[in-house]
GROMACS .gro file of C-alpha atoms in nm:
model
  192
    1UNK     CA    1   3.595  -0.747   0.534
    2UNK     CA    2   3.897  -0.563   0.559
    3UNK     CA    3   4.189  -0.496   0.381
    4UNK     CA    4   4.253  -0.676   0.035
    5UNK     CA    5   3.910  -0.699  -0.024
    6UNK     CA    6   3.800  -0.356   0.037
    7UNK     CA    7   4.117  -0.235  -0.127
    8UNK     CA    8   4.009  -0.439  -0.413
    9UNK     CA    9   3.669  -0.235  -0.437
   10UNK     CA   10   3.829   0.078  -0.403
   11UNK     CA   11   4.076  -0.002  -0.657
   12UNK     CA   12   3.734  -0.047  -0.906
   13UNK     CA   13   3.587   0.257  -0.786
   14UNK     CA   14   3.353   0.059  -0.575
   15UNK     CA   15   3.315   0.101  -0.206
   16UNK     CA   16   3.164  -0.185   0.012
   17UNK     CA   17   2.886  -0.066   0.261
   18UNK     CA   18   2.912   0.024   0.601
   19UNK     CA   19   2.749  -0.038   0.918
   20UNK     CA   20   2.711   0.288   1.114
   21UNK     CA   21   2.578   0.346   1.413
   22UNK     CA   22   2.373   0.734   1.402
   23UNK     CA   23   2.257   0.820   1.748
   24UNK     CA   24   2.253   1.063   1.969
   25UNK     CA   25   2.349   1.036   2.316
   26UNK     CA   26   2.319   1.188   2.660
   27UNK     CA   27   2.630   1.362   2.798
   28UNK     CA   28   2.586   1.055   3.063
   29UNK     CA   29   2.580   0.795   2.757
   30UNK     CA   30   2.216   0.751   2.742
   31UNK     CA   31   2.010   0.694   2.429
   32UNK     CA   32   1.659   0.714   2.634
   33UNK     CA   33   1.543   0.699   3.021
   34UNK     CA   34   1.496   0.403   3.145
   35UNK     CA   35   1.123   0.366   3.022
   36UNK     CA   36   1.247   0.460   2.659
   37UNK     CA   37   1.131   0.816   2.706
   38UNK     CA   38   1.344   1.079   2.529
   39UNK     CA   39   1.168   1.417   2.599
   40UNK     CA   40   1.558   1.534   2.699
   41UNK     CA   41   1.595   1.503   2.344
   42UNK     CA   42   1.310   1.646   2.211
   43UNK     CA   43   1.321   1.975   2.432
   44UNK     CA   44   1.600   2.064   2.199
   45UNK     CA   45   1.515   2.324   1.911
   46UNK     CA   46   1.587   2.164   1.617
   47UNK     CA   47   1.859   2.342   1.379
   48UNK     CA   48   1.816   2.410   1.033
   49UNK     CA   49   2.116   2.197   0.981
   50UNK     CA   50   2.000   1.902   1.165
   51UNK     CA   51   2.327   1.798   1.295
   52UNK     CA   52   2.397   1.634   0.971
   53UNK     CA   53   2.062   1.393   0.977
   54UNK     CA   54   1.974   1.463   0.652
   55UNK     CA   55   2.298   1.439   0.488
   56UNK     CA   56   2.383   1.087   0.682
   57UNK     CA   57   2.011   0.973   0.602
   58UNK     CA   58   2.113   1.020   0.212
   59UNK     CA   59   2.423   0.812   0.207
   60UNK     CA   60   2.176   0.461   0.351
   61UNK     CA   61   1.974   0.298   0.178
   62UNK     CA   62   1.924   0.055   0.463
   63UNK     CA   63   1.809   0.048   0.864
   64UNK     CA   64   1.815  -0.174   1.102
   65UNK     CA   65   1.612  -0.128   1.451
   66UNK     CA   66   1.506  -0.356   1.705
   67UNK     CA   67   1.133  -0.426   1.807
   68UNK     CA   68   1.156  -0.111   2.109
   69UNK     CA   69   1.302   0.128   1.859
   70UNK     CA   70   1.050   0.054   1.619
   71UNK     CA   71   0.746   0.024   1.831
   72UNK     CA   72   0.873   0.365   2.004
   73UNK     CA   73   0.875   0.473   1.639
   74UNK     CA   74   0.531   0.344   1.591
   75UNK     CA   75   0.427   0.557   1.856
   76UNK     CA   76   0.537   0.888   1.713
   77UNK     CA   77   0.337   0.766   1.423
   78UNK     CA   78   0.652   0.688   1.208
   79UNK     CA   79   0.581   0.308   1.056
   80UNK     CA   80   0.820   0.313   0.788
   81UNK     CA   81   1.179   0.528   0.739
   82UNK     CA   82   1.107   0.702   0.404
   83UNK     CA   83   1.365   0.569   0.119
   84UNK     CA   84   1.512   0.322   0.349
   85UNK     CA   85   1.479  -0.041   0.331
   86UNK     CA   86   1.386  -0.131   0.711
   87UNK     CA   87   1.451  -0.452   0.888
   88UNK     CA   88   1.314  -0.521   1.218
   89UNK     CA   89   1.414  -0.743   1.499
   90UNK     CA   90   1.144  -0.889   1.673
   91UNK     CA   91   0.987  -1.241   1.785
   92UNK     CA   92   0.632  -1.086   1.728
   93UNK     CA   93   0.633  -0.937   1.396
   94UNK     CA   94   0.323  -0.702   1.295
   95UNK     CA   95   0.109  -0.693   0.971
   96UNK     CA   96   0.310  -0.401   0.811
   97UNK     CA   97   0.442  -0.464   0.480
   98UNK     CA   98   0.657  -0.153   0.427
   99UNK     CA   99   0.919  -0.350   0.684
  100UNK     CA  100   1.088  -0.663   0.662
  101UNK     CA  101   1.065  -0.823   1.021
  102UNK     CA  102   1.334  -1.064   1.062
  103UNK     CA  103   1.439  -1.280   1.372
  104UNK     CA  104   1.739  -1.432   1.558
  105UNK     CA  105   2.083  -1.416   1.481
  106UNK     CA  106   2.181  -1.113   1.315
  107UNK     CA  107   2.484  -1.237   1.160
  108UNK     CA  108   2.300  -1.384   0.859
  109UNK     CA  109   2.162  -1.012   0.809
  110UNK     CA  110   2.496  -0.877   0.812
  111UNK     CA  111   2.665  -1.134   0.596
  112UNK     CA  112   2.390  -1.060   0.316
  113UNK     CA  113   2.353  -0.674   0.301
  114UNK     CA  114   2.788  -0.665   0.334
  115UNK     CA  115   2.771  -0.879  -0.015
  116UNK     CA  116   2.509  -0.695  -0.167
  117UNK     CA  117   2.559  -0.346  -0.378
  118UNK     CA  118   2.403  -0.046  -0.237
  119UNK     CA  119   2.457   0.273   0.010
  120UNK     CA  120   2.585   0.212   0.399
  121UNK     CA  121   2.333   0.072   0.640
  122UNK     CA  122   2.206   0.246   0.935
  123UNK     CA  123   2.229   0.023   1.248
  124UNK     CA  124   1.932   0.292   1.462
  125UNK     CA  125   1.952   0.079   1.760
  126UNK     CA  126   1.859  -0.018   2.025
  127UNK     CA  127   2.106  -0.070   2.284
  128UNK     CA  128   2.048  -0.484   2.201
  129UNK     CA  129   2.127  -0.508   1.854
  130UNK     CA  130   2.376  -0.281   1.806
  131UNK     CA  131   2.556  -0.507   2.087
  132UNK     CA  132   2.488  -0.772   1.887
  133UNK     CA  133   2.634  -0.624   1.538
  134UNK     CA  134   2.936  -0.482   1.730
  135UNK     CA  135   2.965  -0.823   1.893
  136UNK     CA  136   3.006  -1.015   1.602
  137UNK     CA  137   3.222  -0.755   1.437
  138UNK     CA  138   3.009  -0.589   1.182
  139UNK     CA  139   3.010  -0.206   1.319
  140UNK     CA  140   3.217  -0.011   1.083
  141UNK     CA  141   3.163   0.324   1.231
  142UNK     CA  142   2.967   0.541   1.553
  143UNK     CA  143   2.797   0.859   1.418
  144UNK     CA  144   2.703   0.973   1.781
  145UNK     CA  145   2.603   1.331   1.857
  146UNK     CA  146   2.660   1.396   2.276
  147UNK     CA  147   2.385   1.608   2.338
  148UNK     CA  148   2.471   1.858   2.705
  149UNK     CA  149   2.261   1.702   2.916
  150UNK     CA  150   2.290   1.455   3.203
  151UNK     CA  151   2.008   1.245   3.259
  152UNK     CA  152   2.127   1.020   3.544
  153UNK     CA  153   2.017   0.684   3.418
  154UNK     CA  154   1.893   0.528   3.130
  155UNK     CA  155   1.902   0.291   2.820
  156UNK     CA  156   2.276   0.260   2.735
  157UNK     CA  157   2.426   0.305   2.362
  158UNK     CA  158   2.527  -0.041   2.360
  159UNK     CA  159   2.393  -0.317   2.578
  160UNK     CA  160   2.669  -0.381   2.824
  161UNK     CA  161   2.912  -0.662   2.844
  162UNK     CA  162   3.235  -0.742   2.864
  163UNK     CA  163   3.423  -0.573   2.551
  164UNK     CA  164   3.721  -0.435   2.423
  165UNK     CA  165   3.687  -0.212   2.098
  166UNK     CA  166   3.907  -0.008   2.014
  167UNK     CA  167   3.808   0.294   1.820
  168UNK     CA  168   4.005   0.551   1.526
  169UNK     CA  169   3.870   0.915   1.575
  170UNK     CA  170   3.775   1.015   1.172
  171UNK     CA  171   3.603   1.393   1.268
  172UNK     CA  172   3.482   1.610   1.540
  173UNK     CA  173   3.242   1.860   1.528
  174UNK     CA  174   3.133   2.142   1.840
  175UNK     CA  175   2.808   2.325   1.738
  176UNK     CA  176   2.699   2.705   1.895
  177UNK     CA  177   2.420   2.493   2.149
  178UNK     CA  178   2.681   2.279   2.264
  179UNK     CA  179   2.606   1.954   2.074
  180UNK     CA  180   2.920   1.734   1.977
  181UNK     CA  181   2.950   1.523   1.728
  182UNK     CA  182   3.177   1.252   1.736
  183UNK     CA  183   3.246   1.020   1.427
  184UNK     CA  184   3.481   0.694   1.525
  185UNK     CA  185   3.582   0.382   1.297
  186UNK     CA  186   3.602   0.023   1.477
  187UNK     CA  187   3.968  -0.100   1.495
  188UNK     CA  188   3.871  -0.468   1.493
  189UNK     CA  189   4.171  -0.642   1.365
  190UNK     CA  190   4.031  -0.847   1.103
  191UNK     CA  191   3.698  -0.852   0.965
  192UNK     CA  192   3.599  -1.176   0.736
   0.00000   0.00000   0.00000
């Protein structure tokens, strides 16, 4: 929902939520090797800034993951995103009732938390459904932080296929270790 209706919500001092991707990346594109593992990522020291986590995690109220995120999130013994209200992709839901797990097409999903009051959503990944989201032209914006490493091969940001978006630089940021952040708006033309 672009222009006159977002205007409109502006104009009442209302903003409508967002979609943003928050990831980091490898300097090859990578979110994870190709078993999922991310120990690239995790050799890094961990700033007292946090790249701007914290502050990002604060303005969502909402996240969105597929089943390999969240079972990889499992596994670090993380079952629910503090704060958040999570929603899961899967076909094989669990017996955990601090996440909603939901299945098929995600444009129902998107259609309901775009209508709904609240902070922006955070679209975590994986590669799969943010493909999906950014396929059906709910992606509002790509948080992604280009950590310098090359890792050769791995699980892409998106899931690949054939796609044009164009993207609208909003802000850069170069940290002292060499992390980038890079913070893009979708162009899409129109968004109903």
């Amino acid at each position: 929902m672009r222009g006159g209706s977002r205007d409109s919500l502006r104009s009442r001092g209302m903003t409508q939520r967002k979609f943003i991707v928050y990831a980091a990346v490898s300097a090859d594109g990578y979110i994870a090797r190709p078993d999922g593992d991310i120990d690239w990522l995790n050799r890094r020291p961990d700033p007292a800034h946090g790249y701007g986590y914290s502050k990002f995690v604060a303005s969502c109220d909402t996240v969105i993951v597929g089943r390999k995120t969240y079972d990889f999130a499992l596994s670090m013994g993380q079952k629910v995103f503090p704060g958040l209200n999570a929603y899961v992709f899967t076909h094989r839901p669990l017996d955990i009732d601090e996440v909603e797990f939901v299945s098929g097409d995600v444009a129902p999903l998107a259609r309901k938390l775009r209508a709904s009051s609240g902070k922006n959503i955070w679209l975590c990944g994986g590669a799969e459904i943010i493909a999906q989201f950014l396929d059906i032209g709910a992606v509002d914006e790509f948080s992604i932080h280009v950590i310098p490493t090359l890792i050769g091969e791995g699980i892409p940001l998106i899931a690949p296929r054939h796609r044009d978006v164009p993207l609208e630089l909003i802000g850069t940021n170069a940290f002292d270790d060499g992390v980038v952040h890079l913070h893009y708006r979708t162009a899409f033309q129109k968004r109903n």
